């Protein structure tokens, strides 16, 4: 019994020793795993306090690089621009800037044109890159996208060039005509003829300046600040009155039809200018003894009803290649006819801006030799909406409430309108 007891005691002591040794080994291994190594210090550097928060609110794309040129921190915008790929900075000029700044500590800035991701057309992405040291080991890269700013600047330069050219034409004509009047001072008939031409050029110059002012106003002002319910019937009547003299001179019949008692929500002055430009263009580009129709109706779309006002003419029509550009400033389908009618090339640009600023759009249907239809689609003044049947004559008076939204809708000349001489 004594021998057995001794063996059992020895076994117990050996088991206890084995357990203690195993526990100490586990603790030592755990401490060794938590201890920072040279590799972990290199791959997981810590940003200075507050830098992460600041980078998250910057509008510029931000990238932080360590001493091995690995990306420590990058904003989502940097990934979207294609600056960071596979944990590395993918733009070689920016990477070289970062290395130079890490070496001498100087801040550097440069503008670059980068290839745009996802396009095979070689379109350039204009950016401004600024590199600065961040602590002793890190480098901060801030990249700002300048593409849109450059595009706007190019548009402004083109606009100034176009305005200069358009103003130069009537001003030059007035200068030449004034010299002709002076040379023909002893010829009353010639003086009268030249004076008449001077009046035409002066009128064209006045129209151009006024439309430039109108275009600037609709681009810079918020029309909804002074918005109110505007009766479509009143807008149509005002547009017809504006072109009545020219239509009478060409024996063009202007006809109003569609649903009555509709109202649009917006700035009355801008809406009247937009519809007036459409009617004036229809009259100017229509042959003599034809007709121009203006029809209004309500269309139902998801999110609320819209009001469509369509202006239809029997004019020369517009080719497919010109349809894409007719809303550009100073673009003219027929420059010779525009000069003859006093057109400035700004009328449809104003219409487009007015429609967009009111939350609507303007579309065009046209066929060469058959005429055109310009359609303004604008939000209805819902608080004053009348769901009853239309009271006005003409096409569309009975079925406008049920008509769905369709961007390909076209309007034929109104067959039985209320004729306004």
mmCIF file of N, CA and C in Angstrom, residues 225-330:
data_model
loop_
_atom_site.group_PDB
_atom_site.id
_atom_site.type_symbol
_atom_site.label_atom_id
_atom_site.label_comp_id
_atom_site.label_asym_id
_atom_site.label_seq_id
_atom_site.Cartn_x
_atom_site.Cartn_y
_atom_site.Cartn_z
ATOM 1 N N UNK A 225 -38.844 81.538 -56.458
ATOM 2 C CA UNK A 225 -38.927 82.480 -55.334
ATOM 3 C C UNK A 225 -40.150 83.369 -55.467
ATOM 4 N N UNK A 226 -40.529 83.715 -56.689
ATOM 5 C CA UNK A 226 -41.700 84.555 -56.940
ATOM 6 C C UNK A 226 -42.772 83.763 -57.686
ATOM 7 N N UNK A 227 -42.856 82.474 -57.399
ATOM 8 C CA UNK A 227 -43.789 81.621 -58.125
ATOM 9 C C UNK A 227 -45.234 81.886 -57.696
ATOM 10 N N UNK A 228 -46.126 81.667 -58.640
ATOM 11 C CA UNK A 228 -47.556 81.839 -58.405
ATOM 12 C C UNK A 228 -48.309 81.017 -59.448
ATOM 13 N N UNK A 229 -49.584 80.751 -59.205
ATOM 14 C CA UNK A 229 -50.378 80.080 -60.249
ATOM 15 C C UNK A 229 -50.569 81.013 -61.442
ATOM 16 N N UNK A 230 -50.233 80.536 -62.630
ATOM 17 C CA UNK A 230 -50.330 81.340 -63.840
ATOM 18 C C UNK A 230 -51.307 80.658 -64.796
ATOM 19 N N UNK A 231 -52.286 81.394 -65.260
ATOM 20 C CA UNK A 231 -53.289 80.841 -66.167
ATOM 21 C C UNK A 231 -52.689 80.649 -67.555
ATOM 22 N N UNK A 232 -52.835 79.442 -68.080
ATOM 23 C CA UNK A 232 -52.295 79.139 -69.400
ATOM 24 C C UNK A 232 -53.012 79.947 -70.477
ATOM 25 N N UNK A 233 -54.322 80.150 -70.322
ATOM 26 C CA UNK A 233 -55.076 80.932 -71.299
ATOM 27 C C UNK A 233 -54.489 82.329 -71.457
ATOM 28 N N UNK A 234 -54.079 82.930 -70.336
ATOM 29 C CA UNK A 234 -53.515 84.279 -70.398
ATOM 30 C C UNK A 234 -52.145 84.267 -71.082
ATOM 31 N N UNK A 235 -51.345 83.240 -70.808
ATOM 32 C CA UNK A 235 -50.040 83.143 -71.466
ATOM 33 C C UNK A 235 -50.198 82.996 -72.974
ATOM 34 N N UNK A 236 -51.157 82.165 -73.389
ATOM 35 C CA UNK A 236 -51.385 81.955 -74.815
ATOM 36 C C UNK A 236 -51.842 83.248 -75.480
ATOM 37 N N UNK A 237 -52.796 83.954 -74.854
ATOM 38 C CA UNK A 237 -53.298 85.206 -75.418
ATOM 39 C C UNK A 237 -52.186 86.240 -75.535
ATOM 40 N N UNK A 238 -51.314 86.305 -74.525
ATOM 41 C CA UNK A 238 -50.210 87.269 -74.567
ATOM 42 C C UNK A 238 -49.215 86.910 -75.666
ATOM 43 N N UNK A 239 -48.931 85.621 -75.837
ATOM 44 C CA UNK A 239 -48.005 85.197 -76.886
ATOM 45 C C UNK A 239 -48.565 85.510 -78.275
ATOM 46 N N UNK A 240 -49.863 85.315 -78.452
ATOM 47 C CA UNK A 240 -50.493 85.618 -79.736
ATOM 48 C C UNK A 240 -50.457 87.116 -80.011
ATOM 49 N N UNK A 241 -50.731 87.928 -79.009
ATOM 50 C CA UNK A 241 -50.678 89.380 -79.186
ATOM 51 C C UNK A 241 -49.274 89.840 -79.572
ATOM 52 N N UNK A 242 -48.276 89.183 -79.015
ATOM 53 C CA UNK A 242 -46.884 89.567 -79.290
ATOM 54 C C UNK A 242 -46.538 89.378 -80.760
ATOM 55 N N UNK A 243 -47.109 88.355 -81.404
ATOM 56 C CA UNK A 243 -46.772 88.058 -82.797
ATOM 57 C C UNK A 243 -47.903 88.413 -83.759
ATOM 58 N N UNK A 244 -48.917 89.095 -83.292
ATOM 59 C CA UNK A 244 -50.078 89.363 -84.137
ATOM 60 C C UNK A 244 -49.719 90.185 -85.373
ATOM 61 N N UNK A 245 -48.891 91.214 -85.195
ATOM 62 C CA UNK A 245 -48.568 92.089 -86.326
ATOM 63 C C UNK A 245 -47.813 91.317 -87.409
ATOM 64 N N UNK A 246 -46.800 90.541 -87.010
ATOM 65 C CA UNK A 246 -46.034 89.772 -87.988
ATOM 66 C C UNK A 246 -46.907 88.730 -88.664
ATOM 67 N N UNK A 247 -47.795 88.080 -87.910
ATOM 68 C CA UNK A 247 -48.681 87.079 -88.496
ATOM 69 C C UNK A 247 -49.652 87.722 -89.480
ATOM 70 N N UNK A 248 -50.160 88.889 -89.146
ATOM 71 C CA UNK A 248 -51.085 89.582 -90.043
ATOM 72 C C UNK A 248 -50.377 89.982 -91.334
ATOM 73 N N UNK A 249 -49.127 90.411 -91.222
ATOM 74 C CA UNK A 249 -48.366 90.812 -92.396
ATOM 75 C C UNK A 249 -48.155 89.640 -93.352
ATOM 76 N N UNK A 250 -47.983 88.429 -92.803
ATOM 77 C CA UNK A 250 -47.775 87.240 -93.635
ATOM 78 C C UNK A 250 -49.073 86.451 -93.876
ATOM 79 N N UNK A 251 -50.194 86.998 -93.407
ATOM 80 C CA UNK A 251 -51.493 86.347 -93.556
ATOM 81 C C UNK A 251 -51.488 84.954 -92.922
ATOM 82 N N UNK A 252 -50.897 84.852 -91.765
ATOM 83 C CA UNK A 252 -50.854 83.596 -91.019
ATOM 84 C C UNK A 252 -51.964 83.606 -89.976
ATOM 85 N N UNK A 253 -52.731 82.549 -89.928
ATOM 86 C CA UNK A 253 -53.805 82.420 -88.943
ATOM 87 C C UNK A 253 -53.253 81.778 -87.681
ATOM 88 N N UNK A 254 -53.454 82.434 -86.539
ATOM 89 C CA UNK A 254 -53.044 81.860 -85.248
ATOM 90 C C UNK A 254 -54.286 81.342 -84.538
ATOM 91 N N UNK A 255 -54.205 80.101 -84.051
ATOM 92 C CA UNK A 255 -55.366 79.439 -83.462
ATOM 93 C C UNK A 255 -55.011 78.870 -82.101
ATOM 94 N N UNK A 256 -55.909 79.078 -81.144
ATOM 95 C CA UNK A 256 -55.716 78.555 -79.791
ATOM 96 C C UNK A 256 -56.757 77.494 -79.517
ATOM 97 N N UNK A 257 -56.353 76.401 -78.897
ATOM 98 C CA UNK A 257 -57.283 75.322 -78.591
ATOM 99 C C UNK A 257 -56.789 74.505 -77.417
ATOM 100 N N UNK A 258 -57.457 73.389 -77.157
ATOM 101 C CA UNK A 258 -57.071 72.527 -76.057
ATOM 102 C C UNK A 258 -57.948 72.732 -74.841
ATOM 103 N N UNK A 259 -57.475 72.291 -73.704
ATOM 104 C CA UNK A 259 -58.220 72.356 -72.448
ATOM 105 C C UNK A 259 -58.120 73.748 -71.844
ATOM 106 N N UNK A 260 -59.240 74.262 -71.419
ATOM 107 C CA UNK A 260 -59.276 75.602 -70.821
ATOM 108 C C UNK A 260 -59.074 75.523 -69.308
ATOM 109 N N UNK A 261 -58.845 76.692 -68.712
ATOM 110 C CA UNK A 261 -58.763 76.853 -67.255
ATOM 111 C C UNK A 261 -57.630 76.032 -66.632
ATOM 112 N N UNK A 262 -56.521 75.886 -67.318
ATOM 113 C CA UNK A 262 -55.354 75.230 -66.745
ATOM 114 C C UNK A 262 -54.428 76.276 -66.142
ATOM 115 N N UNK A 263 -53.677 75.854 -65.130
ATOM 116 C CA UNK A 263 -52.756 76.775 -64.469
ATOM 117 C C UNK A 263 -51.407 76.102 -64.257
ATOM 118 N N UNK A 264 -50.364 76.898 -64.435
ATOM 119 C CA UNK A 264 -48.991 76.444 -64.241
ATOM 120 C C UNK A 264 -48.413 77.159 -63.029
ATOM 121 N N UNK A 265 -47.564 76.463 -62.282
ATOM 122 C CA UNK A 265 -46.915 77.063 -61.117
ATOM 123 C C UNK A 265 -45.540 77.583 -61.518
ATOM 124 N N UNK A 266 -45.340 78.898 -61.416
ATOM 125 C CA UNK A 266 -44.037 79.424 -61.788
ATOM 126 C C UNK A 266 -44.019 80.938 -61.851
ATOM 127 N N UNK A 267 -42.960 81.467 -62.458
ATOM 128 C CA UNK A 267 -42.776 82.907 -62.605
ATOM 129 C C UNK A 267 -43.485 83.355 -63.883
ATOM 130 N N UNK A 268 -44.446 84.248 -63.749
ATOM 131 C CA UNK A 268 -45.273 84.610 -64.882
ATOM 132 C C UNK A 268 -44.461 85.258 -66.010
ATOM 133 N N UNK A 269 -43.548 86.138 -65.656
ATOM 134 C CA UNK A 269 -42.771 86.828 -66.678
ATOM 135 C C UNK A 269 -41.921 85.873 -67.501
ATOM 136 N N UNK A 270 -41.258 84.923 -66.830
ATOM 137 C CA UNK A 270 -40.418 83.981 -67.554
ATOM 138 C C UNK A 270 -41.247 83.020 -68.401
ATOM 139 N N UNK A 271 -42.369 82.569 -67.880
ATOM 140 C CA UNK A 271 -43.231 81.669 -68.652
ATOM 141 C C UNK A 271 -43.787 82.376 -69.886
ATOM 142 N N UNK A 272 -44.175 83.640 -69.730
ATOM 143 C CA UNK A 272 -44.685 84.396 -70.878
ATOM 144 C C UNK A 272 -43.591 84.585 -71.926
ATOM 145 N N UNK A 273 -42.362 84.836 -71.493
ATOM 146 C CA UNK A 273 -41.261 85.002 -72.441
ATOM 147 C C UNK A 273 -40.983 83.703 -73.197
ATOM 148 N N UNK A 274 -41.021 82.575 -72.493
ATOM 149 C CA UNK A 274 -40.747 81.290 -73.140
ATOM 150 C C UNK A 274 -41.800 80.951 -74.184
ATOM 151 N N UNK A 275 -43.074 81.039 -73.816
ATOM 152 C CA UNK A 275 -44.129 80.715 -74.775
ATOM 153 C C UNK A 275 -44.159 81.739 -75.903
ATOM 154 N N UNK A 276 -43.902 82.997 -75.583
ATOM 155 C CA UNK A 276 -43.851 84.027 -76.620
ATOM 156 C C UNK A 276 -42.765 83.758 -77.644
ATOM 157 N N UNK A 277 -41.597 83.268 -77.186
ATOM 158 C CA UNK A 277 -40.515 82.934 -78.116
ATOM 159 C C UNK A 277 -40.908 81.791 -79.046
ATOM 160 N N UNK A 278 -41.603 80.789 -78.513
ATOM 161 C CA UNK A 278 -42.016 79.661 -79.347
ATOM 162 C C UNK A 278 -43.008 80.102 -80.418
ATOM 163 N N UNK A 279 -43.987 80.927 -80.040
ATOM 164 C CA UNK A 279 -44.982 81.395 -81.005
ATOM 165 C C UNK A 279 -44.331 82.314 -82.032
ATOM 166 N N UNK A 280 -43.438 83.178 -81.587
ATOM 167 C CA UNK A 280 -42.765 84.093 -82.507
ATOM 168 C C UNK A 280 -41.925 83.317 -83.521
ATOM 169 N N UNK A 281 -41.209 82.281 -83.064
ATOM 170 C CA UNK A 281 -40.438 81.452 -83.994
ATOM 171 C C UNK A 281 -41.345 80.756 -85.000
ATOM 172 N N UNK A 282 -42.485 80.252 -84.515
ATOM 173 C CA UNK A 282 -43.411 79.561 -85.413
ATOM 174 C C UNK A 282 -43.901 80.487 -86.517
ATOM 175 N N UNK A 283 -44.198 81.728 -86.173
ATOM 176 C CA UNK A 283 -44.655 82.696 -87.170
ATOM 177 C C UNK A 283 -43.530 83.070 -88.125
ATOM 178 N N UNK A 284 -42.347 83.328 -87.581
ATOM 179 C CA UNK A 284 -41.228 83.761 -88.415
ATOM 180 C C UNK A 284 -40.791 82.699 -89.424
ATOM 181 N N UNK A 285 -40.897 81.425 -89.033
ATOM 182 C CA UNK A 285 -40.415 80.358 -89.901
ATOM 183 C C UNK A 285 -41.539 79.662 -90.669
ATOM 184 N N UNK A 286 -42.717 80.264 -90.697
ATOM 185 C CA UNK A 286 -43.835 79.706 -91.456
ATOM 186 C C UNK A 286 -44.032 80.487 -92.745
ATOM 187 N N UNK A 287 -44.380 79.805 -93.834
ATOM 188 C CA UNK A 287 -44.678 80.523 -95.086
ATOM 189 C C UNK A 287 -45.955 81.338 -94.944
ATOM 190 N N UNK A 288 -46.155 82.238 -95.870
ATOM 191 C CA UNK A 288 -47.367 83.059 -95.863
ATOM 192 C C UNK A 288 -48.599 82.182 -96.080
ATOM 193 N N UNK A 289 -49.737 82.661 -95.502
ATOM 194 C CA UNK A 289 -51.041 82.016 -95.649
ATOM 195 C C UNK A 289 -51.052 80.581 -95.114
ATOM 196 N N UNK A 290 -50.334 80.372 -94.011
ATOM 197 C CA UNK A 290 -50.410 79.092 -93.300
ATOM 198 C C UNK A 290 -51.019 79.355 -91.928
ATOM 199 N N UNK A 291 -50.895 78.390 -91.015
ATOM 200 C CA UNK A 291 -51.495 78.569 -89.688
ATOM 201 C C UNK A 291 -50.561 78.087 -88.601
ATOM 202 N N UNK A 292 -50.688 78.707 -87.458
ATOM 203 C CA UNK A 292 -49.937 78.333 -86.257
ATOM 204 C C UNK A 292 -50.941 77.997 -85.170
ATOM 205 N N UNK A 293 -50.804 76.825 -84.564
ATOM 206 C CA UNK A 293 -51.724 76.393 -83.524
ATOM 207 C C UNK A 293 -51.060 76.310 -82.166
ATOM 208 N N UNK A 294 -51.778 76.713 -81.123
ATOM 209 C CA UNK A 294 -51.301 76.602 -79.742
ATOM 210 C C UNK A 294 -52.343 75.809 -78.974
ATOM 211 N N UNK A 295 -51.951 74.665 -78.420
ATOM 212 C CA UNK A 295 -52.877 73.785 -77.700
ATOM 213 C C UNK A 295 -52.315 73.469 -76.326
ATOM 214 N N UNK A 296 -53.192 73.433 -75.323
ATOM 215 C CA UNK A 296 -52.796 73.112 -73.947
ATOM 216 C C UNK A 296 -53.601 71.916 -73.456
ATOM 217 N N UNK A 297 -52.982 71.072 -72.678
ATOM 218 C CA UNK A 297 -53.682 69.929 -72.114
ATOM 219 C C UNK A 297 -52.974 69.481 -70.844
ATOM 220 N N UNK A 298 -53.659 68.656 -70.067
ATOM 221 C CA UNK A 298 -53.095 68.082 -68.854
ATOM 222 C C UNK A 298 -52.707 66.639 -69.131
ATOM 223 N N UNK A 299 -51.546 66.227 -68.657
ATOM 224 C CA UNK A 299 -51.102 64.840 -68.785
ATOM 225 C C UNK A 299 -50.783 64.306 -67.394
ATOM 226 N N UNK A 300 -51.067 63.044 -67.187
ATOM 227 C CA UNK A 300 -50.860 62.407 -65.894
ATOM 228 C C UNK A 300 -49.567 61.601 -65.923
ATOM 229 N N UNK A 301 -48.699 61.874 -64.961
ATOM 230 C CA UNK A 301 -47.432 61.157 -64.840
ATOM 231 C C UNK A 301 -47.250 60.763 -63.383
ATOM 232 N N UNK A 302 -46.398 59.785 -63.097
ATOM 233 C CA UNK A 302 -46.127 59.437 -61.697
ATOM 234 C C UNK A 302 -45.573 60.627 -60.932
ATOM 235 N N UNK A 303 -46.184 60.959 -59.838
ATOM 236 C CA UNK A 303 -45.721 62.070 -59.013
ATOM 237 C C UNK A 303 -46.507 63.350 -59.184
ATOM 238 N N UNK A 304 -47.469 63.405 -60.087
ATOM 239 C CA UNK A 304 -48.276 64.612 -60.245
ATOM 240 C C UNK A 304 -48.563 64.928 -61.695
ATOM 241 N N UNK A 305 -49.574 65.762 -61.899
ATOM 242 C CA UNK A 305 -49.966 66.127 -63.251
ATOM 243 C C UNK A 305 -49.073 67.236 -63.803
ATOM 244 N N UNK A 306 -48.906 67.208 -65.122
ATOM 245 C CA UNK A 306 -48.158 68.234 -65.831
ATOM 246 C C UNK A 306 -49.062 68.888 -66.859
ATOM 247 N N UNK A 307 -48.679 70.096 -67.236
ATOM 248 C CA UNK A 307 -49.389 70.819 -68.293
ATOM 249 C C UNK A 307 -48.490 70.870 -69.513
ATOM 250 N N UNK A 308 -49.040 70.462 -70.649
ATOM 251 C CA UNK A 308 -48.326 70.541 -71.916
ATOM 252 C C UNK A 308 -48.922 71.655 -72.762
ATOM 253 N N UNK A 309 -48.055 72.530 -73.240
ATOM 254 C CA UNK A 309 -48.460 73.582 -74.171
ATOM 255 C C UNK A 309 -47.661 73.369 -75.446
ATOM 256 N N UNK A 310 -48.364 73.038 -76.528
ATOM 257 C CA UNK A 310 -47.710 72.720 -77.799
ATOM 258 C C UNK A 310 -47.955 73.830 -78.805
ATOM 259 N N UNK A 311 -46.895 74.218 -79.510
ATOM 260 C CA UNK A 311 -46.968 75.230 -80.558
ATOM 261 C C UNK A 311 -46.616 74.541 -81.876
ATOM 262 N N UNK A 312 -47.588 74.476 -82.794
ATOM 263 C CA UNK A 312 -47.429 73.753 -84.053
ATOM 264 C C UNK A 312 -47.464 74.722 -85.225
ATOM 265 N N UNK A 313 -46.529 74.544 -86.155
ATOM 266 C CA UNK A 313 -46.508 75.391 -87.355
ATOM 267 C C UNK A 313 -46.439 74.520 -88.594
ATOM 268 N N UNK A 314 -46.578 75.146 -89.743
ATOM 269 C CA UNK A 314 -46.476 74.472 -91.040
ATOM 270 C C UNK A 314 -45.281 75.025 -91.809
ATOM 271 N N UNK A 315 -44.190 75.212 -91.080
ATOM 272 C CA UNK A 315 -43.021 75.869 -91.649
ATOM 273 C C UNK A 315 -42.070 74.924 -92.342
ATOM 274 N N UNK A 316 -40.804 75.332 -92.395
ATOM 275 C CA UNK A 316 -39.799 74.621 -93.173
ATOM 276 C C UNK A 316 -39.350 73.338 -92.505
ATOM 277 N N UNK A 317 -39.625 73.166 -91.215
ATOM 278 C CA UNK A 317 -39.190 71.979 -90.517
ATOM 279 C C UNK A 317 -37.725 72.027 -90.128
ATOM 280 N N UNK A 318 -37.301 71.022 -89.371
ATOM 281 C CA UNK A 318 -35.926 70.965 -88.857
ATOM 282 C C UNK A 318 -35.365 69.586 -89.161
ATOM 283 N N UNK A 319 -34.152 69.540 -89.665
ATOM 284 C CA UNK A 319 -33.515 68.261 -89.981
ATOM 285 C C UNK A 319 -33.101 67.548 -88.697
ATOM 286 N N UNK A 320 -32.869 66.252 -88.804
ATOM 287 C CA UNK A 320 -32.489 65.466 -87.630
ATOM 288 C C UNK A 320 -31.174 65.941 -87.023
ATOM 289 N N UNK A 321 -30.222 66.325 -87.858
ATOM 290 C CA UNK A 321 -28.924 66.764 -87.324
ATOM 291 C C UNK A 321 -29.028 68.101 -86.600
ATOM 292 N N UNK A 322 -30.020 68.911 -86.972
ATOM 293 C CA UNK A 322 -30.182 70.212 -86.317
ATOM 294 C C UNK A 322 -31.002 70.116 -85.035
ATOM 295 N N UNK A 323 -31.821 69.081 -84.888
ATOM 296 C CA UNK A 323 -32.671 68.959 -83.697
ATOM 297 C C UNK A 323 -31.848 68.909 -82.422
ATOM 298 N N UNK A 324 -30.669 68.300 -82.488
ATOM 299 C CA UNK A 324 -29.842 68.159 -81.297
ATOM 300 C C UNK A 324 -29.195 69.471 -80.867
ATOM 301 N N UNK A 325 -29.204 70.480 -81.745
ATOM 302 C CA UNK A 325 -28.453 71.697 -81.445
ATOM 303 C C UNK A 325 -29.308 72.958 -81.396
ATOM 304 N N UNK A 326 -30.584 72.841 -81.694
ATOM 305 C CA UNK A 326 -31.392 74.058 -81.821
ATOM 306 C C UNK A 326 -31.550 74.809 -80.504
ATOM 307 N N UNK A 327 -31.322 74.132 -79.365
ATOM 308 C CA UNK A 327 -31.454 74.816 -78.079
ATOM 309 C C UNK A 327 -30.127 75.406 -77.606
ATOM 310 N N UNK A 328 -29.080 75.289 -78.420
ATOM 311 C CA UNK A 328 -27.819 75.931 -78.081
ATOM 312 C C UNK A 328 -27.901 77.430 -78.339
ATOM 313 N N UNK A 329 -27.162 78.179 -77.550
ATOM 314 C CA UNK A 329 -27.145 79.635 -77.721
ATOM 315 C C UNK A 329 -26.492 80.004 -79.045
ATOM 316 N N UNK A 330 -27.161 80.890 -79.784
ATOM 317 C CA UNK A 330 -26.699 81.458 -81.050
ATOM 318 C C UNK A 330 -26.722 80.451 -82.205
#
